[in-house]
Amino acid sequence: EADIYQTPRYLVIGTGKKITLECSQTMGHDKMYWYQQDPGMELHLIHYSYGVNSTEKGDLSSESTVSRIRTEHFPLTLESARPSHTSQYLCASSKGDEQYFGPGTRLTVT
Amino acid sequence: DQQVKQNSPSLSVQEGRISILNCDYTNSMFDYFLWYKKYPAEGPTFLISISSIKDKNEDGRFTVFLNKSAKHLSLHIVPSQPGDSAVYFCAATYNNDMRFGAGTRLTVKP
């Protein structure tokens, strides 16, 4: 069973605020990912990491940044939130081909 | 460039009947394929997968079929149950690059 956690689950925030979405996994997986998903659309990869101190941007251009200081922790930060950032953010981790997802953070920027 | 496509946004079946969800892909380099199931307000959960060297994989009520020449895979659920109602995402991966379809919403009616 996958043990991957995301907080907060829901967040409503005003334009211009700085926010950090938390993601932690207890499986010791080296690989971690952030996806953005809008209703009825595919998951878009915005960031990934293959290990500590390794971070890469995904296919979808994003104004967010990530860090990977510890294996189990992969937070995502938006320095200045905008309404266009309103979406669901999904964190995942993997050891092999199967990715395990957290419950997601539903972000609304007003 | 959407490399994985699920052309049916929704599917409705009667309880006890077979559900068939379809997925097409364009990149012949994909070597591993997965199906994920997603309930509202939750992250996707892994359901079943298949390697490109196989054409069928079965796990209980779930069977995935792969037709490499047609670049097509399908998920069969039989018999369908109301608890199967969810959004199903097809995913394909190669060299740690995973692509998702837009999902098919399955509704199983009692």
Tab-separated table of C-alpha atoms in Angstrom:
chain	number	residue	atom	x	y	z
A	1	GLU	CA	0.000	0.000	0.000
A	2	ALA	CA	1.279	3.428	-0.987
A	3	ASP	CA	2.071	5.934	1.732
A	4	ILE	CA	2.231	9.334	0.162
A	5	TYR	CA	0.742	12.408	1.734
A	6	GLN	CA	-0.163	15.866	0.543
A	7	THR	CA	-1.154	18.925	2.533
A	8	PRO	CA	-3.244	20.943	2.410
A	9	ARG	CA	-6.005	19.017	0.660
A	10	TYR	CA	-7.845	22.198	-0.237
A	11	LEU	CA	-6.550	25.767	-0.380
A	12	VAL	CA	-8.270	29.010	-1.339
A	13	ILE	CA	-5.892	31.925	-1.487
A	14	GLY	CA	-5.751	35.455	-2.860
A	15	THR	CA	-3.727	36.629	-5.825
A	16	GLY	CA	-0.109	37.472	-5.087
A	17	LYS	CA	0.294	35.209	-2.071
A	18	LYS	CA	3.186	32.800	-1.714
A	19	ILE	CA	2.163	29.198	-1.133
A	20	THR	CA	3.901	25.884	-0.561
A	21	LEU	CA	2.216	22.571	-1.275
A	22	GLU	CA	3.656	19.753	0.804
A	23	CYS	CA	4.300	16.209	-0.353
A	24	SER	CA	5.877	13.412	1.676
A	25	GLN	CA	6.302	9.697	1.106
A	26	THR	CA	7.430	7.002	3.492
A	27	MET	CA	8.319	4.334	0.925
A	28	GLY	CA	11.911	5.441	0.372
A	29	HIS	CA	11.275	6.041	-3.318
A	30	ASP	CA	13.971	7.984	-5.131
A	31	LYS	CA	11.712	9.300	-7.863
A	32	MET	CA	9.046	11.891	-7.151
A	33	TYR	CA	6.759	13.906	-9.406
A	34	TRP	CA	4.338	16.826	-9.443
A	35	TYR	CA	1.422	16.828	-11.858
A	36	GLN	CA	-1.216	19.419	-12.590
A	37	GLN	CA	-4.654	18.277	-13.622
A	38	ASP	CA	-7.761	20.149	-14.683
A	39	PRO	CA	-11.176	18.444	-14.920
A	40	GLY	CA	-11.534	16.286	-18.006
A	41	MET	CA	-7.905	16.733	-18.931
A	42	GLU	CA	-4.848	14.542	-18.757
A	43	LEU	CA	-2.276	14.832	-15.994
A	44	HIS	CA	0.517	17.186	-16.982
A	45	LEU	CA	3.982	16.714	-15.489
A	46	ILE	CA	5.327	19.991	-14.102
A	47	HIS	CA	8.320	18.839	-12.027
A	48	TYR	CA	10.186	15.663	-11.228
A	49	SER	CA	13.107	14.497	-9.152
A	50	TYR	CA	15.228	11.359	-9.370
A	51	GLY	CA	16.793	11.824	-5.966
A	52	VAL	CA	18.083	14.248	-3.359
A	53	ASN	CA	19.275	17.542	-4.858
A	54	SER	CA	17.923	16.539	-8.266
A	55	THR	CA	15.005	18.480	-9.763
A	56	GLU	CA	13.845	18.926	-13.340
A	57	LYS	CA	11.028	20.747	-15.081
A	58	GLY	CA	8.364	18.691	-16.801
A	59	ASP	CA	6.526	19.226	-20.044
A	60	LEU	CA	4.057	21.782	-18.841
A	61	SER	CA	5.534	25.189	-18.252
A	62	SER	CA	4.982	26.173	-14.663
A	63	GLU	CA	5.876	29.187	-12.578
A	64	SER	CA	6.302	26.966	-9.552
A	65	THR	CA	9.572	25.710	-8.085
A	66	VAL	CA	10.434	22.545	-6.182
A	67	SER	CA	13.164	21.336	-3.872
A	68	ARG	CA	14.392	17.884	-2.820
A	69	ILE	CA	16.551	18.190	0.243
A	70	ARG	CA	15.356	14.914	1.748
A	71	THR	CA	14.327	11.714	-0.019
A	72	GLU	CA	10.883	11.689	1.549
A	73	HIS	CA	9.965	15.348	0.998
A	74	PHE	CA	9.218	17.158	-2.281
A	75	PRO	CA	7.489	20.511	-1.694
A	76	LEU	CA	6.193	22.747	-4.472
A	77	THR	CA	6.224	26.539	-4.092
A	78	LEU	CA	4.398	29.289	-5.933
A	79	GLU	CA	6.015	32.649	-5.184
A	80	SER	CA	3.039	34.705	-6.338
A	81	ALA	CA	-0.228	32.894	-6.894
A	82	ARG	CA	-2.487	33.897	-9.795
A	83	PRO	CA	-5.992	32.766	-10.829
A	84	SER	CA	-4.409	30.818	-13.720
A	85	HIS	CA	-2.787	28.584	-11.080
A	86	THR	CA	-6.195	27.300	-10.005
A	87	SER	CA	-6.033	23.539	-10.522
A	88	GLN	CA	-5.509	20.201	-8.807
A	89	TYR	CA	-1.909	19.379	-7.957
A	90	LEU	CA	-0.974	15.720	-7.625
A	91	CYS	CA	2.255	14.420	-6.138
A	92	ALA	CA	3.543	10.941	-6.946
A	93	SER	CA	6.522	8.736	-6.226
A	94	SER	CA	7.893	5.605	-7.824
A	95	LYS	CA	10.572	2.969	-7.573
A	96	GLY	CA	9.885	1.187	-10.849
A	97	ASP	CA	7.340	1.908	-13.557
A	98	GLU	CA	4.332	2.244	-11.256
A	99	GLN	CA	3.720	5.631	-9.768
A	100	TYR	CA	1.888	6.023	-6.462
A	101	PHE	CA	-0.156	9.172	-6.035
A	102	GLY	CA	-1.056	11.295	-3.081
A	103	PRO	CA	-4.622	12.519	-2.557
A	104	GLY	CA	-3.931	15.834	-4.291
A	105	THR	CA	-4.280	19.496	-3.379
A	106	ARG	CA	-7.154	21.437	-4.875
A	107	LEU	CA	-5.891	25.016	-5.218
A	108	THR	CA	-8.163	27.971	-5.926
A	109	VAL	CA	-6.652	31.404	-6.424
A	110	THR	CA	-9.131	34.261	-6.221
B	1	ASP	CA	1.176	16.817	-28.460
B	2	GLN	CA	-1.065	14.286	-26.763
B	3	GLN	CA	0.682	10.939	-27.057
B	4	VAL	CA	-1.956	8.998	-25.141
B	5	LYS	CA	-5.594	9.419	-26.061
B	6	GLN	CA	-8.806	8.249	-24.492
B	7	ASN	CA	-11.446	9.251	-26.999
B	8	SER	CA	-14.465	8.409	-24.879
B	9	PRO	CA	-14.895	10.912	-22.063
B	10	SER	CA	-17.644	8.841	-20.495
B	11	LEU	CA	-19.116	5.343	-20.466
B	12	SER	CA	-22.244	4.020	-18.779
B	13	VAL	CA	-22.914	0.311	-18.247
B	14	GLN	CA	-25.345	-1.818	-16.297
B	15	GLU	CA	-24.205	-3.650	-13.205
B	16	GLY	CA	-23.046	-7.164	-14.053
B	17	ARG	CA	-22.216	-6.338	-17.663
B	18	ILE	CA	-18.783	-5.829	-19.176
B	19	SER	CA	-17.110	-2.415	-19.216
B	20	ILE	CA	-14.570	-1.802	-21.972
B	21	LEU	CA	-12.391	1.267	-21.763
B	22	ASN	CA	-10.149	2.101	-24.701
B	23	CYS	CA	-6.867	3.919	-25.090
B	24	ASP	CA	-4.694	4.753	-28.105
B	25	TYR	CA	-1.115	5.910	-28.177
B	26	THR	CA	1.147	7.358	-30.823
B	27	ASN	CA	4.685	6.772	-29.544
B	28	SER	CA	5.939	3.321	-30.485
B	29	MET	CA	8.734	3.644	-27.908
B	30	PHE	CA	6.347	3.185	-24.991
B	31	ASP	CA	7.148	-0.129	-23.329
B	32	TYR	CA	4.901	-0.250	-20.298
B	33	PHE	CA	1.251	0.609	-19.960
B	34	LEU	CA	-0.870	1.219	-16.901
B	35	TRP	CA	-4.430	1.896	-15.886
B	36	TYR	CA	-5.255	4.107	-12.933
B	37	LYS	CA	-8.586	4.638	-11.237
B	38	LYS	CA	-9.536	7.961	-9.680
B	39	TYR	CA	-12.370	8.806	-7.340
B	40	PRO	CA	-13.408	12.449	-6.804
B	41	ALA	CA	-11.166	14.381	-4.416
B	42	GLU	CA	-8.615	11.546	-4.358
B	43	GLY	CA	-5.406	10.848	-6.225
B	44	PRO	CA	-5.243	8.157	-8.925
B	45	THR	CA	-4.664	4.626	-7.680
B	46	PHE	CA	-2.841	2.000	-9.683
B	47	LEU	CA	-5.128	-0.681	-11.079
B	48	ILE	CA	-3.336	-2.932	-13.544
B	49	SER	CA	-0.431	-2.794	-15.970
B	50	ILE	CA	1.040	-4.598	-18.943
B	51	SER	CA	4.472	-4.795	-20.468
B	52	SER	CA	4.893	-4.325	-24.199
B	53	ILE	CA	6.140	-7.896	-24.501
B	54	LYS	CA	2.716	-9.213	-23.524
B	55	ASP	CA	-0.696	-8.874	-25.101
B	56	LYS	CA	-2.857	-9.657	-22.096
B	57	ASN	CA	-2.721	-9.335	-18.333
B	58	GLU	CA	-5.501	-10.409	-16.016
B	59	ASP	CA	-6.136	-9.602	-12.370
B	60	GLY	CA	-9.449	-10.745	-11.025
B	61	ARG	CA	-12.264	-8.847	-12.742
B	62	PHE	CA	-9.782	-6.645	-14.609
B	63	THR	CA	-8.040	-7.566	-17.848
B	64	VAL	CA	-5.851	-5.333	-19.961
B	65	PHE	CA	-5.276	-6.101	-23.632
B	66	LEU	CA	-2.473	-4.631	-25.698
B	67	ASN	CA	-2.411	-4.483	-29.497
B	68	LYS	CA	0.995	-3.100	-30.371
B	69	SER	CA	0.455	-3.047	-34.116
B	70	ALA	CA	-2.617	-0.883	-33.638
B	71	LYS	CA	-1.064	1.072	-30.746
B	72	HIS	CA	-4.178	0.346	-28.776
B	73	LEU	CA	-4.945	-0.973	-25.346
B	74	SER	CA	-8.152	-1.673	-23.555
B	75	LEU	CA	-9.315	-2.398	-20.037
B	76	HIS	CA	-12.101	-4.914	-19.532
B	77	ILE	CA	-14.014	-5.054	-16.283
B	78	VAL	CA	-16.325	-8.002	-15.857
B	79	PRO	CA	-18.671	-8.145	-14.118
B	80	SER	CA	-18.966	-4.409	-13.562
B	81	GLN	CA	-19.993	-3.244	-10.102
B	82	PRO	CA	-21.355	0.122	-8.906
B	83	GLY	CA	-18.151	0.606	-6.888
B	84	ASP	CA	-16.235	0.620	-10.166
B	85	SER	CA	-17.761	4.004	-10.991
B	86	ALA	CA	-14.780	6.360	-11.267
B	87	VAL	CA	-12.539	8.067	-13.789
B	88	TYR	CA	-10.060	5.686	-15.431
B	89	PHE	CA	-6.761	6.996	-16.765
B	90	CYS	CA	-4.627	5.166	-19.249
B	91	ALA	CA	-0.869	5.798	-18.979
B	92	ALA	CA	2.146	4.797	-21.051
B	93	THR	CA	5.776	5.044	-20.138
B	94	TYR	CA	9.218	4.820	-21.687
B	95	ASN	CA	12.517	5.643	-20.043
B	96	ASN	CA	10.832	7.114	-16.962
B	97	ASP	CA	8.669	9.404	-19.090
B	98	MET	CA	5.000	8.686	-18.279
B	99	ARG	CA	2.134	10.136	-20.321
B	100	PHE	CA	-1.495	10.070	-19.345
B	101	GLY	CA	-4.734	10.114	-21.259
B	102	ALA	CA	-7.519	12.532	-20.355
B	103	GLY	CA	-9.542	9.845	-18.625
B	104	THR	CA	-12.876	8.091	-19.146
B	105	ARG	CA	-15.614	8.481	-16.565
B	106	LEU	CA	-17.234	5.093	-15.992
B	107	THR	CA	-20.688	4.932	-14.442
B	108	VAL	CA	-22.014	1.528	-13.447
B	109	LYS	CA	-25.757	1.604	-12.870
B	110	PRO	CA	-27.372	-0.778	-10.359
